[in-house]
XYZ file of C-alpha atoms in Angstrom:
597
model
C 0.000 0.000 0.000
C 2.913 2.564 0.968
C 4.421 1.763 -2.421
C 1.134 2.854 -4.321
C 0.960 5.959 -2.321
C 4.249 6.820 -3.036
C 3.164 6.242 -6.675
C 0.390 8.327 -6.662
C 2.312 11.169 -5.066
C 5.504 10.884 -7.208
C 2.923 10.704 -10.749
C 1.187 13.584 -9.291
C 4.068 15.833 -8.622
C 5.620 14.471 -12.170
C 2.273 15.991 -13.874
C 2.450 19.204 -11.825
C 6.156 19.420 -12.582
C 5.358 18.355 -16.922
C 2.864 21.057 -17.047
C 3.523 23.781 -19.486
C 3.826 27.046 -18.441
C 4.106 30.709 -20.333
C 6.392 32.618 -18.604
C 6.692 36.261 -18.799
C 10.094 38.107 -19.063
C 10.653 40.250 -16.071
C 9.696 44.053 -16.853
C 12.662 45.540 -15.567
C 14.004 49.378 -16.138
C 17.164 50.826 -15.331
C 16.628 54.131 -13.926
C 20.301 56.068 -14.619
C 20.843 58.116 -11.546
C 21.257 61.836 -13.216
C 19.838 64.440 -13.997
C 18.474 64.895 -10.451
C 15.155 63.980 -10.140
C 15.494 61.286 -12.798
C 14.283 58.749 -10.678
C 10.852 60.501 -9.381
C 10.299 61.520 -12.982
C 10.461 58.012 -14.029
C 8.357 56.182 -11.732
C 5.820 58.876 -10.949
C 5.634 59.060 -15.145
C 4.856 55.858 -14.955
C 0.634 56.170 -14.738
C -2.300 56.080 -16.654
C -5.295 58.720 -16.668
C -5.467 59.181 -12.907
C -2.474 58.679 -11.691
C -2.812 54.172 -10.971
C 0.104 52.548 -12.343
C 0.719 51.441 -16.055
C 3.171 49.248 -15.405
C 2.186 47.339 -11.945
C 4.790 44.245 -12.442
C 7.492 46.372 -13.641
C 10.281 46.485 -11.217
C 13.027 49.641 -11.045
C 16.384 48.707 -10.640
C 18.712 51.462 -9.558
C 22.899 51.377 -9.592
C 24.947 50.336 -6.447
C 27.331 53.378 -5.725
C 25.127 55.584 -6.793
C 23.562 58.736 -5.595
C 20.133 59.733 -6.850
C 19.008 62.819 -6.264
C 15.265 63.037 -5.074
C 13.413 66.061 -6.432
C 9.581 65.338 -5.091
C 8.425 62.761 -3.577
C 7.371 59.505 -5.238
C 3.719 59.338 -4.901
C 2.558 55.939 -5.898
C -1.180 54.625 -6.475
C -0.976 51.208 -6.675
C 2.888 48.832 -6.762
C 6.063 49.537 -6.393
C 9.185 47.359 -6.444
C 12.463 48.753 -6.651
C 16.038 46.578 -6.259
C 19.469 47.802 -7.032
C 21.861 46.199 -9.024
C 24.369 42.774 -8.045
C 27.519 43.784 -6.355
C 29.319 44.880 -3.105
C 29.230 48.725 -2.991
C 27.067 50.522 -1.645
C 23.459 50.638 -2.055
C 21.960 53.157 -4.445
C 21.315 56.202 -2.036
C 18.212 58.358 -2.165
C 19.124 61.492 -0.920
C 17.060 65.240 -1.189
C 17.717 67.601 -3.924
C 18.766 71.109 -3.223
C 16.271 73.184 -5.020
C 16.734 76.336 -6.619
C 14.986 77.851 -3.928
C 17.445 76.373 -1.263
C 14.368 74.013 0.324
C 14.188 70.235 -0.665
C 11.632 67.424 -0.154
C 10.429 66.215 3.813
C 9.570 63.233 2.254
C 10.410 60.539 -0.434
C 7.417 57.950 -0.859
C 3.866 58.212 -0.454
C 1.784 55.395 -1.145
C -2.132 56.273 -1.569
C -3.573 53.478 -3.459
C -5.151 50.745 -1.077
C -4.395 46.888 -2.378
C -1.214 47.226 -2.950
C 2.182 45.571 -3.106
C 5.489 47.417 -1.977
C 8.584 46.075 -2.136
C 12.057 47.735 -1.434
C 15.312 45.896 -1.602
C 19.091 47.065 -0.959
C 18.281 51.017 -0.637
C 20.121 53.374 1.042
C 17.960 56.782 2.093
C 19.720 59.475 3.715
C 18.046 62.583 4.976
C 21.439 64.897 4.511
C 21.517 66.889 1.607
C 24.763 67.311 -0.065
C 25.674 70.172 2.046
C 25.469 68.315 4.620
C 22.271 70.117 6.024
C 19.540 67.677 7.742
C 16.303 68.008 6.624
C 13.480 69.251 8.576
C 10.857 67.626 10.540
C 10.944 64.723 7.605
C 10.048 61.194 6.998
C 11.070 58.432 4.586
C 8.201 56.779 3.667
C 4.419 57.566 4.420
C 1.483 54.909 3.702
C -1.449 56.255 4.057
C -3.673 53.876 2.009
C -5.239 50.384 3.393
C -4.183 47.078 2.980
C -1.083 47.689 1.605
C 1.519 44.487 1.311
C 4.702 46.373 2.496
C 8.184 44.490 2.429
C 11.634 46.298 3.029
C 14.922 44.563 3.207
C 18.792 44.799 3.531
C 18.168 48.646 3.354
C 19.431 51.831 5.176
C 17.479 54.466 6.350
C 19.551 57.382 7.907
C 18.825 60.910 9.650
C 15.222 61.246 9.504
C 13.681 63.892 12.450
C 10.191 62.461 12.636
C 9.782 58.813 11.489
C 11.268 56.575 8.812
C 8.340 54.774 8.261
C 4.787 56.332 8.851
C 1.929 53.935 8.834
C -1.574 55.482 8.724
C -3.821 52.738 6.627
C -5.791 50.573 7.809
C -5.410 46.003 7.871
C -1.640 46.679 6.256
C 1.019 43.748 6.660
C 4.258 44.950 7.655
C 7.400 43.025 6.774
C 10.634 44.446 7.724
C 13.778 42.702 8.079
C 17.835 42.965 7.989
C 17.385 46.569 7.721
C 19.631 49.229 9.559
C 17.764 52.220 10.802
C 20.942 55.084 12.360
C 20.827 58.383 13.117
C 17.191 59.236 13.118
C 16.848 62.240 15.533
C 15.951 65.908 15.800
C 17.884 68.502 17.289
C 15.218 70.004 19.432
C 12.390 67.914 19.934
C 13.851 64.252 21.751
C 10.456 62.463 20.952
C 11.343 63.114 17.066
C 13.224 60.630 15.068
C 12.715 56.806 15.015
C 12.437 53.912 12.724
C 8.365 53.342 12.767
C 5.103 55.206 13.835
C 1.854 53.980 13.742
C -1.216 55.910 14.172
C -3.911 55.147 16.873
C -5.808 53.324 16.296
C -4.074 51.759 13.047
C -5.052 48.318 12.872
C -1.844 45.964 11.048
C -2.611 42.483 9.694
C 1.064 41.448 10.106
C 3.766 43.368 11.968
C 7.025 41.723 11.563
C 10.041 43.717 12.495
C 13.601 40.762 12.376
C 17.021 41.151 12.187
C 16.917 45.084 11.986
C 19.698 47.332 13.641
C 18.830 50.828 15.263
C 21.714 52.152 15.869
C 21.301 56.242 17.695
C 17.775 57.075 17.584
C 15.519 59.551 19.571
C 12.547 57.360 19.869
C 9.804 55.376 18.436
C 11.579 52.322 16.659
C 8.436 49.687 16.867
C 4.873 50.763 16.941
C 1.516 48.591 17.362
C -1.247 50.985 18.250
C -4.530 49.568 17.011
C -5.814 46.312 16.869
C -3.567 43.099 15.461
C -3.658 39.667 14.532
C 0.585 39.249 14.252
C 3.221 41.356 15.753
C 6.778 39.908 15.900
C 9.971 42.178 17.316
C 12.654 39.475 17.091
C 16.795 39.146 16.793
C 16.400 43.171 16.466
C 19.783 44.982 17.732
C 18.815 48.456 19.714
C 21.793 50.392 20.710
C 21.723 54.010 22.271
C 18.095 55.690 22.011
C 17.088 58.568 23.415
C 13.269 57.860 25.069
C 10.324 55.571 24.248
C 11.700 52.653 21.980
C 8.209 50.983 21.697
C 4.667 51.993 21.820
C 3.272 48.605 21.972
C 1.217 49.392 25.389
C -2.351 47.272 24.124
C -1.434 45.534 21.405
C -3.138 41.597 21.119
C -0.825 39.846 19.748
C 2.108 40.918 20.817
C 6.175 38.349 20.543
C 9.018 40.054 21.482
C 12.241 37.640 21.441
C 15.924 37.662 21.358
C 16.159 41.313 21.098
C 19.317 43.275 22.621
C 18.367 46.691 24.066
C 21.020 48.815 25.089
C 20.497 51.808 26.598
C 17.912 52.181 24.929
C 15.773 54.256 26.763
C 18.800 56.793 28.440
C 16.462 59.554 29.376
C 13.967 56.923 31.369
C 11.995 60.104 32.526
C 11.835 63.458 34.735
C 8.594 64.360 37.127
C 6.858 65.831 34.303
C 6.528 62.823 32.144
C 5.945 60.162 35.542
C 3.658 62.247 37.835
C 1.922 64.805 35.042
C -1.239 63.709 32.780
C 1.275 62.304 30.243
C 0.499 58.879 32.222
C -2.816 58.597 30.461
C -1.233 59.247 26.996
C 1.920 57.485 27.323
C 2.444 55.189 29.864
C 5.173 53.926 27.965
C 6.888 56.836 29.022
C 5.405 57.922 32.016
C 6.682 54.749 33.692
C 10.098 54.963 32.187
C 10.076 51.501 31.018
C 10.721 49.487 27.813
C 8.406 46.586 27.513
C 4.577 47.810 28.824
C 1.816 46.016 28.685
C -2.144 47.285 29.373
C -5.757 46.057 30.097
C -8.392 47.006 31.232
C -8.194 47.685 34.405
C -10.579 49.888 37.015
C -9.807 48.386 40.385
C -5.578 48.870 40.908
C -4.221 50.929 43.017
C -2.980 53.479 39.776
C -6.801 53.086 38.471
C -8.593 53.714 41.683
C -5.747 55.816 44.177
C -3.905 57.751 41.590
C -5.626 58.560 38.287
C -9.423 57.373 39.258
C -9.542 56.093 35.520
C -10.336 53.061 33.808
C -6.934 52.318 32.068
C -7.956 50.227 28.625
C -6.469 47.434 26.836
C -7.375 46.028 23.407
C -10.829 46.360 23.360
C -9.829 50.569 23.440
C -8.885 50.164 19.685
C -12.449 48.675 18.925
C -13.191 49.952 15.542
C -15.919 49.120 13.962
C -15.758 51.560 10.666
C -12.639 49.917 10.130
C -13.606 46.572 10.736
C -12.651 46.028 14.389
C -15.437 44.435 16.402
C -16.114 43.768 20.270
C -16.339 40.378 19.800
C -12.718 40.236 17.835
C -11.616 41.418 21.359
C -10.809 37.857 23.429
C -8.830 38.531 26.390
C -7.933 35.255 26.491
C -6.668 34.912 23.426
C -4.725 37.662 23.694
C -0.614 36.889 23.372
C 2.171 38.654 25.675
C 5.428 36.630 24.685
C 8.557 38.406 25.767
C 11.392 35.891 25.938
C 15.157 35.791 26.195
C 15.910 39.548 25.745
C 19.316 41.111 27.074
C 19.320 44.666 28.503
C 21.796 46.460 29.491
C 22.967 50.678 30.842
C 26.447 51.043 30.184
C 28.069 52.638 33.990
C 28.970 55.795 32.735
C 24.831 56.329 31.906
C 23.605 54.988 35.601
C 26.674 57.341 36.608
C 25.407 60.373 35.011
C 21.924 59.713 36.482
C 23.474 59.582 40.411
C 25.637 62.839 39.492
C 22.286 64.729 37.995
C 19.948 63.871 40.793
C 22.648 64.982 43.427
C 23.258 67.938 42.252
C 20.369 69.571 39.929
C 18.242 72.395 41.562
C 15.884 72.658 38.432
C 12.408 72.712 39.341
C 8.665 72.228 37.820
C 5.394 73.119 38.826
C 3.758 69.588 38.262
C -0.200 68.390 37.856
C -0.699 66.459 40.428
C -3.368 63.122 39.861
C -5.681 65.308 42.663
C -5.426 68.541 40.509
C -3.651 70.337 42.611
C 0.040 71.610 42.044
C 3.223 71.086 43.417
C 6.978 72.027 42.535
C 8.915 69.421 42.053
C 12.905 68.864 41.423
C 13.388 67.416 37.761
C 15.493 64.685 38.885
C 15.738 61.450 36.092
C 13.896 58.210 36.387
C 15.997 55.648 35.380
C 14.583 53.053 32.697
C 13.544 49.410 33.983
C 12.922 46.743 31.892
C 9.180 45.828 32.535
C 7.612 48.828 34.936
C 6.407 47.881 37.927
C 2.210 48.648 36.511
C 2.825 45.979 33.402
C 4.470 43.363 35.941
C 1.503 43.907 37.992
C -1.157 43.723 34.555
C 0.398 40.759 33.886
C 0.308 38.871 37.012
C -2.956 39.569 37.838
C -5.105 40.830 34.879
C -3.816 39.263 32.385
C -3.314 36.005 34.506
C -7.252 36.059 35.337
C -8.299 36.232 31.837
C -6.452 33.234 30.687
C -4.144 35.156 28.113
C -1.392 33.191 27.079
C 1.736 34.909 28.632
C 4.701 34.296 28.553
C 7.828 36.869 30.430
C 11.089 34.693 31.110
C 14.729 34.794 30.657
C 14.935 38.541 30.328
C 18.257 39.610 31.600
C 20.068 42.404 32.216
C 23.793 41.340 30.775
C 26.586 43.301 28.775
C 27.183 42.631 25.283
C 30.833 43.975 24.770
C 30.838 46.028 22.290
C 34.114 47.830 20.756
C 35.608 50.984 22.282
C 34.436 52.991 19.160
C 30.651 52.121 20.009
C 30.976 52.294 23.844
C 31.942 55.424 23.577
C 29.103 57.223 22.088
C 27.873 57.098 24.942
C 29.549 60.565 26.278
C 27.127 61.979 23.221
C 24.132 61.042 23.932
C 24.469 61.669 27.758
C 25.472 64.804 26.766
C 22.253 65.166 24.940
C 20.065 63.999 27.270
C 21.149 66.832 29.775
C 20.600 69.134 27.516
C 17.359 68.021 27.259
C 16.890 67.792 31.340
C 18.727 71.621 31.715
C 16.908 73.002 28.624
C 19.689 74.107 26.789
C 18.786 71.618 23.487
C 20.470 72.555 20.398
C 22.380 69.992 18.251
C 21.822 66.359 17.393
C 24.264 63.328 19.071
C 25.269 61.727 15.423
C 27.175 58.936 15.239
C 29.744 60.478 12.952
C 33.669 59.017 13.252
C 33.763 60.541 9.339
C 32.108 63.898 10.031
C 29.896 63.970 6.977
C 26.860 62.591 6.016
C 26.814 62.713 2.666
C 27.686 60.745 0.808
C 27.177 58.243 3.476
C 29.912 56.181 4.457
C 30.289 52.833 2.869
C 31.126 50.027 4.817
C 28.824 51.400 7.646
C 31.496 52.862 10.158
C 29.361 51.088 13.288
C 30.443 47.387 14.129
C 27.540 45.980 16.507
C 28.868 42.583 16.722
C 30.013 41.470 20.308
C 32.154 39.645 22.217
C 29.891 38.326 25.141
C 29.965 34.708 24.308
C 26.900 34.005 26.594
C 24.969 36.357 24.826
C 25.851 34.313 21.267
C 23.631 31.150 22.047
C 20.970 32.976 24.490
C 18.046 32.954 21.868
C 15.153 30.889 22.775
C 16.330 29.140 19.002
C 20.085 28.857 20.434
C 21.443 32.012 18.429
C 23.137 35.194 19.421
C 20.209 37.695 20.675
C 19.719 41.042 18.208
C 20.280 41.057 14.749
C 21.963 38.413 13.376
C 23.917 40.086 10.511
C 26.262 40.992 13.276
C 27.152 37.295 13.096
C 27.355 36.060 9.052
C 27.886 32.130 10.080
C 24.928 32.697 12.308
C 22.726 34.505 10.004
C 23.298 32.034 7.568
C 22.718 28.879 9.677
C 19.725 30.620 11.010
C 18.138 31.114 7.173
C 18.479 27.329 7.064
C 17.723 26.254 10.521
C 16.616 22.866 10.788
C 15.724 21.980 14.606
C 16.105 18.105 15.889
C 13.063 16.601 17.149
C 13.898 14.025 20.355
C 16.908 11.474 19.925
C 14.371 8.281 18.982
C 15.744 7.348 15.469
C 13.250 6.579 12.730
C 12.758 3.462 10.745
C 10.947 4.973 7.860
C 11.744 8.232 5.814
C 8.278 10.838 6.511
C 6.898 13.745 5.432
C 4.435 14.897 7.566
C 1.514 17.617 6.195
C 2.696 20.989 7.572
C 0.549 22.721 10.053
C -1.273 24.757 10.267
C -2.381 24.337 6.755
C -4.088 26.952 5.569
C -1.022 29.379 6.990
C 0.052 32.853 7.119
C 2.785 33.835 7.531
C 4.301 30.482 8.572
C 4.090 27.359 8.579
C 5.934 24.988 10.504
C 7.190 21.345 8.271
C 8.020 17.983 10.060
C 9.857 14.991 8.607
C 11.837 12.031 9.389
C 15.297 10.562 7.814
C 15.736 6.686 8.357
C 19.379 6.702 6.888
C 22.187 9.503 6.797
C 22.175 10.646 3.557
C 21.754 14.225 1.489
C 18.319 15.289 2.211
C 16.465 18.385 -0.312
C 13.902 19.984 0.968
C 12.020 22.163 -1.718
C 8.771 24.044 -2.233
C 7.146 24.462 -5.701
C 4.143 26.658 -7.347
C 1.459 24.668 -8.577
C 3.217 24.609 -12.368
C 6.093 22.942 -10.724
C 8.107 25.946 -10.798
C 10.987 26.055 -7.919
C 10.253 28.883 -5.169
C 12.500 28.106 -2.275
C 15.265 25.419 -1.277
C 14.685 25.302 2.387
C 17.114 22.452 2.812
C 19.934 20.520 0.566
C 22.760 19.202 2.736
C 23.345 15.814 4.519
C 21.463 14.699 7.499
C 22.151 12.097 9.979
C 18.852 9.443 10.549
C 16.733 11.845 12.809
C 13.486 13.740 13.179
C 13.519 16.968 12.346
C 11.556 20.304 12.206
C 11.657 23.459 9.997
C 9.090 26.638 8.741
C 8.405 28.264 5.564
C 7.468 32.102 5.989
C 5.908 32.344 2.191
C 9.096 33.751 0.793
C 10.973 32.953 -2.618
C 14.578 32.163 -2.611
C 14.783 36.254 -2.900
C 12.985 36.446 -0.045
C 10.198 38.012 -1.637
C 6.487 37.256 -0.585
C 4.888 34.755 -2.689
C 0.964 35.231 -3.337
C -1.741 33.224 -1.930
C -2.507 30.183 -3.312
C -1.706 26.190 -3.485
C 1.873 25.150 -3.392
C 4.229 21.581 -3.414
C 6.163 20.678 -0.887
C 8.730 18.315 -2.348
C 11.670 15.609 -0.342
C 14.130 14.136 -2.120
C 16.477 11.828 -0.546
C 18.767 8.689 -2.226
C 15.969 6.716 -1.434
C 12.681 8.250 -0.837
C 10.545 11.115 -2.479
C 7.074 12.630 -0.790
C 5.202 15.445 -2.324
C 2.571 17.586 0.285
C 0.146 20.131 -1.358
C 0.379 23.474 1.171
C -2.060 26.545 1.073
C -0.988 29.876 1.894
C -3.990 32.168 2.312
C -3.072 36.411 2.737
């Protein structure tokens, strides 16, 4: 009987595989890199009556070691793709025109057509102009149309004063990875300049922020503030940021894993932001804390004694003109997974802190939660990890409803980074009293070069580490932060197949993946009888190869792996029905998968 399944399965896959196909030359254009503003002439020219796309498919590559020159903003209805050429120099860099009346863009991309598919690979985006000038309050990319498909990857976004990425559409599925985000701040205003804003409510289908760096930024970096089915911060690198690295305070669910987070909220917080109405806003940075977590909650000692509020979780970003219902709110389905996450204040930052508070004679005239008000010194709060209100949401809130939680292995350890990065420290301490005396007036730049523009190429930071502890702490046995830091690593990681138990099979199996129907991943179990090279591949339904997740040698074992609906590009593939294929010396399974979006 196993024989005429195996049959079946191997003449099925052979007529999937014999099928003829008509395939389409990619539609790809060159876009040369001068005269400025060659590059928004040529893919904002590229529209029909009404400004949709002609051209949806097409894909824009630019030149590596380029600069292109950015003379308006790129405001696309409908998709974009844009890749740069093969190679080792540096990525083709966006950077603002100077225009002839001295002022320049304060933004590049605008996306305003809802459906859509965005994809951005190997960019560089700078927000210096070739004088070296930063531009205003500015962001890099705004979407501000629903359901948009947005992926970034290996891409640089540097200097922006309010936000890299805006997100104001509704249902959008956010997939960012191996990106470095550096030197997003504003001079003047320490709450502007991160990597990702979200409006509130915003609800996000998908949310997945891995293997990004942010390396000195004001704030900001991860946002989730409407209701969401997926969020994932994981092997993410954080070093140096000003204030307020997340605002993640009700989101449903919400995994946060293998992350390194170093000082990475320096200012923690003065009276003003702790004791003043601010708590209501922003407890994220009211209680000077990096992960938070809220529900609703009228019967605490900070509901009832201090702020005589209901405080509200989820079921505050209940929508229902965007399609977020009451009854999608389940608070015990709701997800809080924050494991194996390394924080760390270098000394000289908890020594700045002691010298402040001993000696500043600043003072504020604070609301009090009674309405009354009362001068207070502006001493510093230092940052915690997990404030004391989200430890106690969790443990008792949270715990009553039945939410799946899970908070363990978060440690506070030193990575060991190199002099050079350790001490840019002295900057943004310097910074931050500025901010706490009032005498604000220049950005804390990483800058060893001292020029922006052109950007640097290698990037001058090295965030890799020398804490060996810290380089197997992941809950999947790899370094925590972003893996690019660590090439063998990143590498084994892409390709990570996990042993199941030491029992040794007697048969070769592929099991059906689960869960099938899946999105974004799907997890894929099978079983070697005999050591021997083992390929692992998943086809479209015309038998077309779309990923090798596996061609090496195994030893006889049971073993585990996922496939996140990505090509061998690492592009998203659509929805739809695809072949999972094993090929061994001796045995050959085909499973039919279904990815729905």
């Amino acid at each position: 009987m196993k024989k005429v399944l195996l049959l079946v399965a191997l003449f099925t896959f052979t007529m999937f595989w014999a099928t003829p196909t008509e395939i389409k030359a990619q539609d790809i254009v060159d876009v040369a890199a001068i005269p400025p503003g060659n590059i928004n002439t040529i893919i904002n020219g590229d529209t029909v009556a009404g400004g949709t796309r002609a051209n949806p498919d097409r894909i824009y590559r630019l030149k590596r070691g380029s600069v292109y020159q950015v003379t308006e903003p790129l405001r696309i209805d409908g998709n974009l793709r844009i890749i740069a050429t093969d190679g080792t120099e540096r990525p083709p860099v966006l950077a603002p025109a100077i225009l002839p009346d001295n002022s320049s863009i304060d933004h590049f991309m605008q996306f305003i057509g809802a459906d859509a598919t965005v994809e951005l690979n190997d960019i560089y985006m700078i927000a210096f102009r070739a004088d070296n000038t930063a531009l205003g309050w500015s962001d890099g990319i705004r979407i501000d149309a629903n359901n948009i498909d947005f992926t970034v990857k290996n891409s640089i976004f540097d200097g922006f004063s309010h936000t890299v990425i805006q997100l104001n559409g509704q249902w959008c599925k956010m997939d960012v990875q191996d990106n470095v985000f550096r030197n997003n701040m504003h001079p003047s205003s320490w709450f502007g300049g991160g990597a990702f804003l979200s409006g509130a409510p915003v609800a996000q289908d998908t949310n997945m922020w891995i293997n990004n760096t942010f390396f000195c930024n004001n704030s900001y970096n991860w946002s989730d503030r409407g209701f969401d089915t997926y969020s994932v911060f994981e092997h993410n690198t954080m070093v140096y940021n000003t204030v307020n690295p997340f605002l993640i305070r009700q989101a449903n669910k919400m995994h946060i894993n293998n992350n390194l987070f170093y000082a990475a909220h320096a200012m923690g917080g003065n009276p003003t932001h702790v004791i003043d109405g601010w708590f209501l806003n922003y407890p994220d940075t009211a209680s000077s804390s990096i992960l938070r977590v809220r529900a609703n909650d009228s019967t605490s000692f900070w509901a009832t004694d201090v702020w005589a509020a209901t405080m509200a979780g989820p079921e505050g970003y209940v929508d229902p003109a965007n399609g977020i219902t009451a009854d999608m709110i389940v608070p015990s389905e709701r997800v809080v997974d924050w494991q194996n996450n390394a924080f760390f204040n270098p000394q000289a930052l908890t020594d700045f802190y002691t010298a402040y508070n001993d000696t500043t004679t600043l003072a504020d005239s604070i609301g009090m939660p009674d309405g009354s008000k009362a001068l207070v010194r502006r001493i510093l709060v230092p940052n915690t990890n997990i404030s004391e209100y989200a430890q106690w949401t969790i443990d008792n809130i949270l715990a009553d409803d039945g939410a799946d939680v899970t908070v363990a292995n978060n440690d506070i350890m030193d990575p060991g980074f190199s002099t050079e990065v350790n001490a840019q420290i002295d900057n943004l301490i310097a910074y931050v009293h500025k901010i706490s005396t009032g005498t604000l007036d220049v950005p804390w730049y990483f800058d060893p070069n001292e020029s922006h523009y052109p950007p640097a190429w290698p990037l001058p930071e090295n965030l890799a580490y020398s804490n060996t502890a810290m380089q197997s702490a992941g809950t999947d046995g790899f370094a925590l932060g972003d893996l690019n830091w660590f090439p063998e690593q990143k590498n084994q990681w892409l390709t990570d197949v996990k042993t199941l138990g030491t029992e040794l099979p007697t048969d070769f199996e592929l099991s059906q993946n689960y869960p099938n129907p899946f999105n974004p991943e799907t997890n894929i179990r099978f079983k070697v009888a005999s050591t021997g090279n083992v390929k692992l591949v998943v086809f479209n339904i015309l038998g077309q190869k779309v990923k090798t997740l596996f061609n090496d040698e195994m030893k006889a074992g049971s073993y585990q792996t996922s496939w996140n609906g990505t090509d061998d590009l690492g592009r998203k593939v659509a929805s739809g029905t695809y072949l999972l294929s094993i090929e061994t010396d001796a045995f050959r399974a085909t499973k039919k998968m279904m990815l729905l979006k």
